[in-house]
Amino acid sequence: MLGAGGRLVILVTGGLGFIGKHFVQRCIELNHWVTNIDVVNYAADRVVKDAFETSANYRFIQADIATLDHLPECDVIVNFAAESHVDNSIVDNERFCVTNVLGVQHLLELARMKQRGDRPRFIQISTDEVYGDIAEGAHDETDRPCPSNPYAATKAAADMLVMSWARTYGLDTNIIRPTNNYGPHQYPEKLIPKSCARLTRGRPAILHGDGSYQRCWLHVDDTVEAVLSVVAKGRPNTIYNVAGDLHVANIDILRHLARFFEMPDSRAWTFVEDRSGQDHRYSLDDSRLRALGWAPRREFTRELESIAKTFDFKRFL
Ligand SMILES: NC(=O)c1ccc[n+]([C@@H]2O[C@H](COP(=O)([O-])OP(=O)(O)OC[C@H]3O[C@@H](n4cnc5c(N)ncnc54)[C@H](O)[C@@H]3O)[C@@H](O)[C@H]2O)c1
């Protein structure tokens, strides 16, 4: 898979979004050739958009994956592009179907149309949400998808397309299913940055339901390393969960943040009505990925404190 000097030509989609931009940054540092295709929606980071342009091994194409007219030459496509926020999918599910399902179908077709020897490998970034929740234990990659909300359903649909393009057309694929990511410069609609944005301004964070819902939290740099492990060593047409070790209830995240922002718990959060379709607990078995040599390295409390201390709520205004 690796070309001369280990350099790859990598096509990243959604590389201005939260996880994609950290992946692009790392690929540039590793001296791969990177083409980044991004439509630049509300979640795209304009600061990194300009910063990346200074790298000689990087180029940017502003385009929609659902209407892209041709696929640039590449060894591998890593598809991060998506509508990614569950709450938005509950009020406007069509946009999610267009990007997350038809967009993936379109990319798969562009890859399939290449001459056999020139066909790139296709790596789909999926999510733990495709499995739905689990009261005890952990989902492994053989479990059937059972999504609970429109976002998760579109991601599950995309996974089915990827699996069928592998089987029917012989495309070389992987599916990667990470859990909740956190890290610097995440768009302030997700729990941690949204809470930081409110606490920075002395306003209480918002918790759905009673705040007891558990998520498995994974630092974005650990996710980037996981994707690179699959790029380098993943078995063809194999799904990889990426979980990390840490299950935390949403309310416990707020307890940490309240301490960092020096707010008493009584003023640090307020409860709102539960989100419809709410999943209670996610948990993944990622031993398949760990067998490739990957393990999470970032320590949650320390990283969370650093995010809270350096949070810049003006970045996405
Ligand atoms: N953030 C998480 O916690 C998490 C967890 C598991 C899986 N994922 C998955 O990882 C991927 C990246 O998530 P994220 O949090 O970085 O998302 P994000 O919303 O921060 O970024 C998405 C990026 O995709 C781009 N995009 C959206 N629609 C597009 C289109 N039609 N064509 C081209 N570009 C388009 C946006 O402009 C944006 O830059 C998604 O596929 C998501 O489902 C995210």
Coordinates of C-alpha atoms and ligand atoms in Angstrom, one line a residue:
M1 CA 0.0 0.0 0.0
L2 CA 2.7 2.5 0.9
G3 CA 4.4 4.1 -2.1
A4 CA 8.0 5.3 -2.4
G5 CA 9.3 6.6 0.9
G6 CA 6.0 5.5 2.5
R7 CA 4.3 8.6 1.0
L8 CA 0.7 8.1 0.0
V9 CA -1.7 10.2 -2.1
I10 CA -4.6 10.6 0.3
L11 CA -7.9 12.1 -0.7
V12 CA -9.6 13.4 2.5
T13 CA -13.2 14.6 2.4
G14 CA -14.6 16.8 5.2
G15 CA -11.0 17.8 6.0
L16 CA -12.0 21.2 7.5
G17 CA -14.3 19.6 10.0
F18 CA -13.3 18.6 13.6
I19 CA -11.8 15.2 13.1
G20 CA -10.9 15.7 9.4
K21 CA -8.7 18.7 10.1
H22 CA -6.7 16.9 12.7
F23 CA -6.2 14.0 10.3
V24 CA -5.2 16.4 7.5
Q25 CA -2.7 18.1 9.8
R26 CA -1.1 14.8 10.8
C27 CA -0.9 13.6 7.1
I28 CA 0.8 16.8 6.1
E29 CA 3.3 16.3 8.9
L30 CA 3.9 12.7 7.8
N31 CA 4.6 14.1 4.3
H32 CA 1.8 12.4 2.5
W33 CA 0.2 14.2 -0.5
V34 CA -3.2 15.4 0.7
T35 CA -6.1 16.6 -1.4
N36 CA -8.9 17.9 0.8
I37 CA -12.5 18.1 -0.6
D38 CA -14.9 20.0 1.6
V39 CA -18.1 21.9 0.9
V40 CA -17.3 24.3 3.8
N41 CA -20.5 24.2 5.8
Y42 CA -21.1 25.9 9.1
A43 CA -18.9 23.4 11.0
A44 CA -15.8 23.9 8.7
D45 CA -12.9 25.7 10.3
R46 CA -11.9 28.8 8.3
V47 CA -8.7 29.2 10.4
V48 CA -7.2 25.9 9.4
K49 CA -8.5 26.4 5.8
D50 CA -6.0 29.2 5.4
A51 CA -3.3 27.6 7.5
F52 CA -3.2 24.4 5.4
E53 CA -2.8 26.3 2.2
T54 CA 0.9 27.1 3.2
S55 CA 1.8 23.4 2.9
A56 CA 3.4 22.3 -0.4
N57 CA 2.0 18.7 -0.1
Y58 CA -1.6 20.0 0.3
R59 CA -4.3 21.2 -2.0
F60 CA -7.9 22.1 -1.4
I61 CA -11.0 21.6 -3.6
Q62 CA -14.2 23.2 -2.4
A63 CA -16.9 20.8 -3.5
D64 CA -19.9 18.7 -2.4
I65 CA -19.3 15.0 -2.2
A66 CA -22.8 14.4 -3.5
T67 CA -22.1 16.2 -6.8
L68 CA -18.4 16.0 -7.3
D69 CA -17.7 15.6 -11.0
H70 CA -14.5 13.5 -10.9
L71 CA -12.2 11.9 -8.4
P72 CA -8.6 13.2 -8.2
E73 CA -5.9 10.5 -8.5
C74 CA -5.3 9.0 -5.1
D75 CA -4.2 5.7 -3.3
V76 CA -6.8 6.0 -0.6
I77 CA -10.0 8.0 0.1
V78 CA -10.8 8.7 3.7
N79 CA -14.4 10.0 3.9
F80 CA -15.0 12.2 6.9
A81 CA -17.5 14.5 5.1
A82 CA -20.9 14.3 6.8
E83 CA -23.7 16.2 8.5
S84 CA -22.7 15.2 12.0
H85 CA -25.0 16.7 14.6
V86 CA -27.8 14.5 15.9
D87 CA -30.0 17.4 17.0
N88 CA -29.9 18.8 13.5
S89 CA -30.9 15.5 12.0
I90 CA -34.0 15.4 14.1
V91 CA -35.3 18.7 12.6
D92 CA -33.9 18.4 9.1
N93 CA -33.2 14.8 8.1
E94 CA -33.2 15.3 4.4
R95 CA -29.8 17.1 4.4
F96 CA -28.4 14.1 6.3
C97 CA -29.7 11.7 3.7
V98 CA -28.3 13.7 0.8
T99 CA -24.7 14.0 2.2
N100 CA -24.4 11.0 4.5
V101 CA -26.1 8.5 2.1
L102 CA -26.2 9.8 -1.4
G103 CA -22.8 11.5 -1.0
V104 CA -21.2 8.2 0.0
Q105 CA -22.9 6.4 -2.9
H106 CA -21.6 9.0 -5.3
L107 CA -18.0 8.7 -4.0
L108 CA -18.2 4.9 -4.1
E109 CA -19.3 5.2 -7.8
L110 CA -16.5 7.6 -8.7
A111 CA -14.0 5.1 -7.1
R112 CA -15.6 2.2 -8.9
M113 CA -15.4 3.9 -12.3
K114 CA -11.6 4.1 -12.2
Q115 CA -9.7 1.5 -14.1
R116 CA -9.2 -1.6 -11.9
G117 CA -5.5 -1.0 -11.2
D118 CA -6.1 2.7 -10.4
R119 CA -9.0 2.2 -8.0
P120 CA -8.4 3.8 -4.7
R121 CA -9.1 2.1 -1.4
F122 CA -12.2 3.5 0.3
I123 CA -12.2 4.2 4.0
Q124 CA -15.5 5.2 5.5
I125 CA -15.6 7.1 8.8
S126 CA -18.7 5.7 10.5
T127 CA -19.8 6.0 14.1
D128 CA -20.6 3.9 17.2
E129 CA -24.1 5.4 16.9
V130 CA -24.9 2.9 14.1
Y131 CA -25.2 0.1 16.8
G132 CA -27.7 2.0 19.0
D133 CA -27.4 1.8 22.7
I134 CA -26.4 -1.2 24.9
A135 CA -27.3 -1.5 28.5
E136 CA -24.4 -3.7 29.5
G137 CA -21.3 -5.1 27.7
A138 CA -20.0 -3.8 24.4
H139 CA -20.8 -4.0 20.7
D140 CA -18.3 -5.7 18.5
E141 CA -18.0 -5.4 14.7
T142 CA -20.2 -8.4 14.1
D143 CA -23.3 -6.9 15.8
R144 CA -26.1 -5.7 13.6
P145 CA -26.6 -1.9 13.2
C146 CA -29.7 -0.7 15.1
P147 CA -29.7 3.1 14.8
S148 CA -31.9 5.2 17.0
N149 CA -31.9 8.7 15.3
P150 CA -31.8 9.9 11.7
Y151 CA -28.1 10.8 11.9
A152 CA -27.2 7.3 13.0
A153 CA -29.6 5.8 10.4
T154 CA -27.9 7.7 7.6
K155 CA -24.5 6.5 8.8
A156 CA -25.7 2.9 9.0
A157 CA -27.1 3.2 5.5
A158 CA -23.7 4.4 4.2
D159 CA -22.0 1.5 5.9
M160 CA -24.3 -0.9 4.1
L161 CA -23.5 0.7 0.8
V162 CA -19.7 0.5 1.4
M163 CA -20.1 -3.2 2.3
S164 CA -22.1 -3.9 -0.8
W165 CA -19.7 -2.1 -3.1
A166 CA -16.9 -4.3 -1.7
R167 CA -18.8 -7.5 -2.3
T168 CA -20.5 -6.6 -5.6
Y169 CA -17.9 -4.5 -7.3
G170 CA -14.7 -5.7 -5.6
L171 CA -13.8 -2.3 -4.2
D172 CA -11.2 -2.4 -1.4
T173 CA -12.9 -0.9 1.7
N174 CA -12.7 -0.4 5.4
I175 CA -15.3 1.0 7.8
I176 CA -14.1 2.7 11.0
R177 CA -16.5 3.3 13.9
P178 CA -15.2 5.8 16.5
T179 CA -17.0 6.8 19.7
N180 CA -17.5 10.4 20.8
N181 CA -14.5 12.5 20.0
Y182 CA -13.3 15.5 22.0
G183 CA -10.3 17.8 21.5
P184 CA -9.3 21.3 20.5
H185 CA -11.4 23.4 18.1
Q186 CA -14.6 21.4 17.9
Y187 CA -17.6 23.3 16.6
P188 CA -19.6 24.5 19.7
E189 CA -22.7 22.4 19.1
K190 CA -21.4 19.2 20.7
L191 CA -21.5 18.7 24.5
I192 CA -17.9 19.7 25.5
P193 CA -17.3 22.8 23.3
K194 CA -21.0 23.9 23.7
S195 CA -20.7 23.7 27.5
C196 CA -17.3 25.6 27.4
A197 CA -18.9 28.3 25.2
R198 CA -21.7 28.8 27.8
L199 CA -19.5 28.5 30.9
T200 CA -17.0 31.0 29.5
R201 CA -19.8 33.5 29.4
G202 CA -21.0 32.6 32.9
R203 CA -24.1 30.8 31.6
P204 CA -25.1 27.3 32.7
A205 CA -24.4 24.3 30.4
I206 CA -27.4 22.3 29.1
L207 CA -27.9 18.7 30.0
H208 CA -30.5 16.5 28.3
G209 CA -32.7 14.4 30.5
D210 CA -31.1 13.7 33.9
G211 CA -27.5 13.8 32.5
S212 CA -26.9 10.2 33.3
Y213 CA -26.3 9.1 29.7
Q214 CA -22.9 7.4 29.2
R215 CA -20.6 8.0 26.3
C216 CA -17.2 6.6 25.5
W217 CA -14.8 9.5 25.0
L218 CA -11.9 9.4 22.7
H219 CA -9.4 12.2 22.1
V220 CA -9.3 13.3 18.4
D221 CA -5.6 12.6 18.1
D222 CA -6.2 9.0 19.2
T223 CA -8.8 8.7 16.5
V224 CA -6.4 10.1 14.0
E225 CA -3.8 7.5 15.0
A226 CA -6.5 4.8 14.7
V227 CA -7.4 5.8 11.2
L228 CA -3.7 5.9 10.2
S229 CA -3.3 2.3 11.7
V230 CA -6.1 1.1 9.5
V231 CA -4.6 2.9 6.5
A232 CA -1.3 1.2 7.1
K233 CA -2.4 -2.2 8.4
G234 CA -6.1 -2.7 8.1
R235 CA -7.4 -6.0 6.6
P236 CA -9.4 -5.5 3.4
N237 CA -13.1 -5.1 3.7
T238 CA -13.0 -5.1 7.5
I239 CA -14.8 -3.0 10.1
Y240 CA -12.9 -1.5 13.0
N241 CA -14.4 -0.1 16.2
V242 CA -12.4 2.7 17.9
A243 CA -13.4 3.1 21.5
G244 CA -10.7 4.0 24.1
D245 CA -11.2 3.0 27.7
L246 CA -13.3 5.7 29.1
H247 CA -17.1 5.7 29.8
V248 CA -18.3 8.9 31.4
A249 CA -21.8 10.2 32.1
N250 CA -22.6 13.6 30.6
I251 CA -23.2 15.1 34.1
D252 CA -19.7 14.0 35.2
I253 CA -18.2 15.9 32.3
L254 CA -20.0 18.9 33.5
R255 CA -18.6 18.3 37.1
H256 CA -15.1 18.4 35.6
L257 CA -15.8 21.5 33.5
A258 CA -17.5 23.3 36.5
R259 CA -14.2 22.8 38.5
F260 CA -12.1 24.2 35.7
F261 CA -14.3 27.2 35.2
E262 CA -14.5 27.7 39.0
M263 CA -18.3 27.5 39.0
P264 CA -20.4 25.8 41.8
D265 CA -22.3 22.7 40.4
S266 CA -25.5 24.5 41.3
R267 CA -24.9 27.2 38.6
A268 CA -22.9 25.1 36.1
W269 CA -25.7 23.3 34.4
T270 CA -29.4 23.2 33.8
F271 CA -31.6 20.2 32.7
V272 CA -33.7 20.3 29.5
E273 CA -36.2 17.9 28.1
D274 CA -34.7 14.7 26.7
R275 CA -33.7 14.5 23.1
S276 CA -36.1 12.2 21.2
G277 CA -34.5 8.9 20.3
Q278 CA -31.9 9.4 23.0
D279 CA -29.4 6.5 23.4
H280 CA -28.6 5.7 27.0
R281 CA -25.2 4.1 26.8
Y282 CA -22.7 3.4 24.0
S283 CA -19.9 0.9 24.4
L284 CA -17.6 -0.7 21.9
D285 CA -15.2 -3.6 21.9
D286 CA -12.2 -2.4 19.9
S287 CA -9.9 -5.4 20.4
R288 CA -9.7 -5.9 16.6
L289 CA -8.1 -2.5 16.2
R290 CA -5.8 -3.0 19.2
A291 CA -4.5 -6.1 17.5
L292 CA -3.1 -3.8 14.8
G293 CA -1.0 -2.1 17.6
W294 CA -3.2 0.9 18.3
A295 CA -4.0 2.1 21.8
P296 CA -5.4 5.4 23.1
R297 CA -2.7 7.6 24.7
R298 CA -4.4 10.8 25.8
E299 CA -5.5 11.3 29.4
F300 CA -9.1 12.6 29.6
T301 CA -9.0 14.9 32.6
R302 CA -5.7 16.6 31.5
E303 CA -6.9 17.1 27.9
L304 CA -10.3 18.4 29.1
E305 CA -8.7 20.9 31.3
S306 CA -6.5 22.1 28.5
I307 CA -9.6 22.5 26.2
A308 CA -11.4 24.5 28.9
K309 CA -8.3 26.7 29.5
T310 CA -7.7 27.5 25.9
F311 CA -11.3 27.5 24.7
D312 CA -11.9 30.2 22.0
F313 CA -15.6 30.7 21.5
K314 CA -15.1 33.3 18.8
R315 CA -13.3 30.9 16.4
F316 CA -16.5 29.8 14.6
L317 CA -18.4 33.1 14.7
Ligands
LIG1 N1 -17.3 14.1 16.2 C1 -17.5 12.9 16.7 O1 -17.6 12.7 18.0 C2 -17.7 11.7 15.8 C3 -17.8 10.4 16.4 C4 -17.9 9.3 15.6 C5 -17.9 9.5 14.2 N2 -17.9 10.7 13.6 C6 -17.9 10.8 12.2 O2 -16.7 11.4 11.8 C7 -16.8 12.2 10.7 C8 -16.3 13.6 11.0 O3 -17.1 14.2 12.1 P1 -16.8 15.6 12.6 O4 -17.2 15.7 14.0 O5 -15.4 16.0 12.2 O6 -17.8 16.5 11.7 P2 -17.9 18.0 11.4 O7 -19.4 18.3 11.3 O8 -17.1 18.8 12.4 O9 -17.2 18.2 10.0 C9 -17.8 17.8 8.8 C10 -17.1 18.4 7.7 O10 -17.6 17.8 6.5 C11 -17.9 18.9 5.5 N3 -19.1 18.5 4.7 C12 -20.4 18.4 5.1 N4 -21.1 18.0 4.1 C13 -20.3 17.9 3.0 C14 -20.5 17.6 1.7 N5 -21.7 17.3 1.2 N6 -19.5 17.5 0.8 C15 -18.2 17.8 1.3 N7 -18.0 18.2 2.6 C16 -19.0 18.2 3.4 C17 -18.2 20.1 6.4 O11 -18.0 21.3 5.7 C18 -17.2 19.9 7.6 O12 -16.0 20.5 7.3 C19 -18.3 12.2 10.3 O13 -18.5 11.3 9.3 C20 -19.0 11.7 11.6 O14 -20.1 11.0 11.3 C21 -17.8 11.8 14.4

